[in-house]
Amino acid sequence: MKALLLSAEKTLELTDVPEPELAQDAVLIRVAACGICGSDVHGYDGSTGRRIPPLVMGHEAAGVVERVGSAVDGVSPGDRVTFDSTVYCGECDYCRSGRVNLCDNRQVLGVSCGEYRRHGAFAEYVSAPARILYKLPESFPFEHAALIEAVSVAVHAVELAPPQPGQTAVVVGAGMIGLLIVQALRAEGCDQVVAIDVDDDRLKLAKRFGATHAFNAKTADAAAAVRELTGGAGADLALEAVGMTETVRSAVDCVRKGATVVLVGNLSPDIELPLQSVVTREIRVQGSCASAGEYPKSIELMASGAIDVAPLISAVSPLERGPEWFDRLYRREPGLMKVVLTP
Ligand SMILES: [Zn+2]
Ligand SMILES: [Zn+2]
């Protein structure tokens, strides 16, 4: 089959590879769309150690079931499906308690890291265990399905807060995940959603997606503005989608006493935390990683239009042009959000 193979660091080639083998509990999917994830772009130069060549990357995908393994029930050829990017084992304590994102035996499709190599979906076919599959509504566009992973990350983070209707929430960082968090907060009934970023174009998008207020941290005192919007108290919750000292500080500064700050971004592995402010105001700092069963809810929110991903798709392009798109994303071409490849 045709596949986009990472044959060496920063070298992608369209080539022929053997079709994936079909395990008893797995499903072979003819890939219709697969998104290029930031982790693919960051990893394909070898810097993260999680894309060791040779590898077919790609874990944000959707397509049509071609064949099913002998032990698979409830899925048939012709079904339109997507799948969780995390291949969880389904058997460890975390999986059994529903926290599949923390699975002890977690693997990710399209990743090779020394411990395992699992080919992904920048190819005609990909195989995935049936337990991580989700069916897509008939009219759901495959290109949009490539963003379900990102939506599920946002929905999971919001559910960890979680907001009550009528509350005021702050979102620090209006990149892809931040913009989806803005929409998820509105869907949960937050009255005021305040977006903070340093890029006016992103802030404009945040407003288009339902942010009631947007502040550029370069030119405005966002924390003071949030206090003014909340009668001096501060926001009820904040979600941080960058992961640097300044942005985490901004999230902590914006919330009221006793509030929750959910940390999603982790650009820097270490940051300085305004400890005294967190301790004396009893702020709950909550980490959030990937998602744990939020795929059906994410699909529903997208199908109903409550979360709109179309404006986040910069390009839908044939698999052949993958090398060029990886290069453009790697060089951080301004304005590019999600690029979706279609095998
Ligand atoms: Zn991803
Ligand atoms: Zn597990």
XYZ file of C-alpha atoms in Angstrom, residues 20-190:
171
model
C -0.705 -3.682 8.299
C -1.362 -7.109 9.757
C -4.804 -7.543 11.230
C -4.836 -8.810 14.809
C -7.910 -10.718 16.071
C -9.125 -7.746 18.116
C -8.334 -5.133 15.453
C -9.929 -3.446 12.481
C -8.342 -2.454 9.185
C -9.385 1.049 8.185
C -9.080 2.620 4.759
C -7.869 6.088 5.759
C -9.870 9.017 4.377
C -8.197 11.856 6.300
C -5.346 12.225 8.753
C -4.301 15.442 10.478
C -0.702 16.494 10.994
C -0.282 16.872 14.754
C 2.141 19.275 16.400
C 3.791 16.260 17.999
C 4.496 14.821 14.510
C 6.058 18.092 13.391
C 8.124 18.522 16.575
C 9.137 14.884 16.544
C 10.071 14.255 12.947
C 13.507 15.834 13.324
C 14.331 13.226 15.976
C 14.334 15.735 18.850
C 11.610 14.074 20.923
C 12.824 10.505 20.503
C 9.253 9.402 19.746
C 9.389 9.246 15.944
C 12.355 6.914 15.404
C 12.544 6.011 11.674
C 11.427 4.058 9.800
C 7.891 5.008 10.759
C 4.526 5.856 9.255
C 3.294 8.685 11.508
C -0.284 9.940 11.903
C -2.757 9.426 14.756
C -5.563 11.943 14.049
C -7.441 10.005 11.468
C -10.763 8.755 10.189
C -11.897 6.463 7.436
C -13.985 3.471 6.431
C -13.675 -0.012 7.898
C -12.264 -2.399 5.302
C -11.918 -5.654 7.290
C -12.441 -6.735 10.893
C -10.468 -9.228 12.995
C -12.047 -12.549 13.925
C -12.768 -11.498 17.531
C -14.382 -8.146 16.716
C -18.088 -7.524 17.394
C -20.242 -4.538 16.582
C -18.101 -3.095 13.785
C -18.603 -3.973 10.128
C -16.919 -3.236 6.833
C -18.265 0.031 5.452
C -18.672 1.713 8.870
C -17.341 5.279 9.032
C -15.044 5.486 12.037
C -12.398 7.420 13.885
C -10.239 6.184 16.729
C -8.620 7.364 19.914
C -4.992 8.338 19.348
C -4.131 6.488 22.567
C -4.048 2.725 22.313
C -4.897 1.846 25.909
C -4.752 -1.712 27.176
C -8.219 -1.857 28.721
C -6.964 -4.029 31.571
C -4.754 -2.024 33.959
C -6.168 -0.280 37.067
C -6.317 3.073 35.288
C -8.147 1.655 32.283
C -10.588 -0.179 34.519
C -11.398 3.057 36.344
C -11.968 4.901 33.071
C -8.770 6.926 33.170
C -7.510 5.429 29.907
C -5.226 8.413 29.251
C -3.140 7.249 32.223
C -2.971 3.609 31.048
C 0.162 1.827 32.278
C 0.624 0.234 28.855
C -0.316 3.247 26.768
C 0.847 3.365 23.172
C 0.159 5.948 20.501
C -0.464 5.159 16.857
C 2.204 6.572 14.568
C 4.844 6.624 17.304
C 8.079 4.696 17.707
C 10.069 5.395 20.831
C 12.357 2.448 21.447
C 9.802 0.571 23.542
C 7.419 0.066 20.657
C 6.798 1.002 17.029
C 3.200 1.416 15.891
C 2.649 2.565 12.329
C 0.047 5.278 11.919
C -2.401 6.628 9.406
C -0.423 8.602 6.810
C -1.106 5.619 4.590
C -3.868 3.943 2.613
C -4.651 1.640 5.535
C -4.121 1.611 9.266
C -5.054 -1.052 11.788
C -6.389 -0.189 15.223
C -7.828 -2.245 18.095
C -11.630 -2.243 17.923
C -11.887 -1.020 21.547
C -10.529 2.434 20.584
C -12.899 2.882 17.626
C -15.806 5.349 17.465
C -18.451 5.464 14.766
C -19.027 8.746 12.955
C -22.449 10.131 12.004
C -23.268 9.732 8.282
C -22.883 13.411 7.418
C -19.761 13.997 9.510
C -16.919 15.163 7.206
C -13.777 13.012 7.431
C -11.556 16.120 7.418
C -13.321 17.347 10.550
C -12.759 13.985 12.209
C -9.034 14.668 12.020
C -9.667 17.322 14.698
C -11.598 15.145 17.140
C -8.422 14.394 19.087
C -7.804 18.110 19.624
C -11.459 18.676 20.548
C -11.318 15.806 23.037
C -8.235 17.340 24.673
C -10.188 20.587 25.134
C -13.334 18.849 26.382
C -11.313 16.742 28.859
C -9.567 19.830 30.252
C -12.872 21.656 30.684
C -14.446 18.642 32.411
C -11.597 18.595 34.914
C -12.435 22.152 35.993
C -15.526 21.824 35.672
C -17.435 25.089 35.092
C -20.949 25.832 36.282
C -23.417 27.668 34.036
C -23.134 31.414 34.449
C -19.506 31.402 35.534
C -16.586 33.403 34.186
C -13.690 31.457 32.692
C -10.297 32.577 31.444
C -8.388 30.851 28.649
C -4.699 31.696 28.393
C -3.361 30.911 24.932
C -5.562 31.078 21.838
C -3.844 28.463 19.693
C -5.680 25.418 18.414
C -6.382 23.879 21.841
C -7.163 27.237 23.473
C -9.674 28.098 20.747
C -11.383 24.738 21.190
C -11.454 25.255 24.963
C -13.198 28.607 24.406
C -15.916 26.811 22.444
C -16.203 23.981 24.967
C -16.624 26.502 27.817
C -19.400 28.277 25.944
C -21.054 24.915 25.308
C -20.937 24.281 29.086
C -22.817 27.514 29.667
C -20.114 29.888 30.883
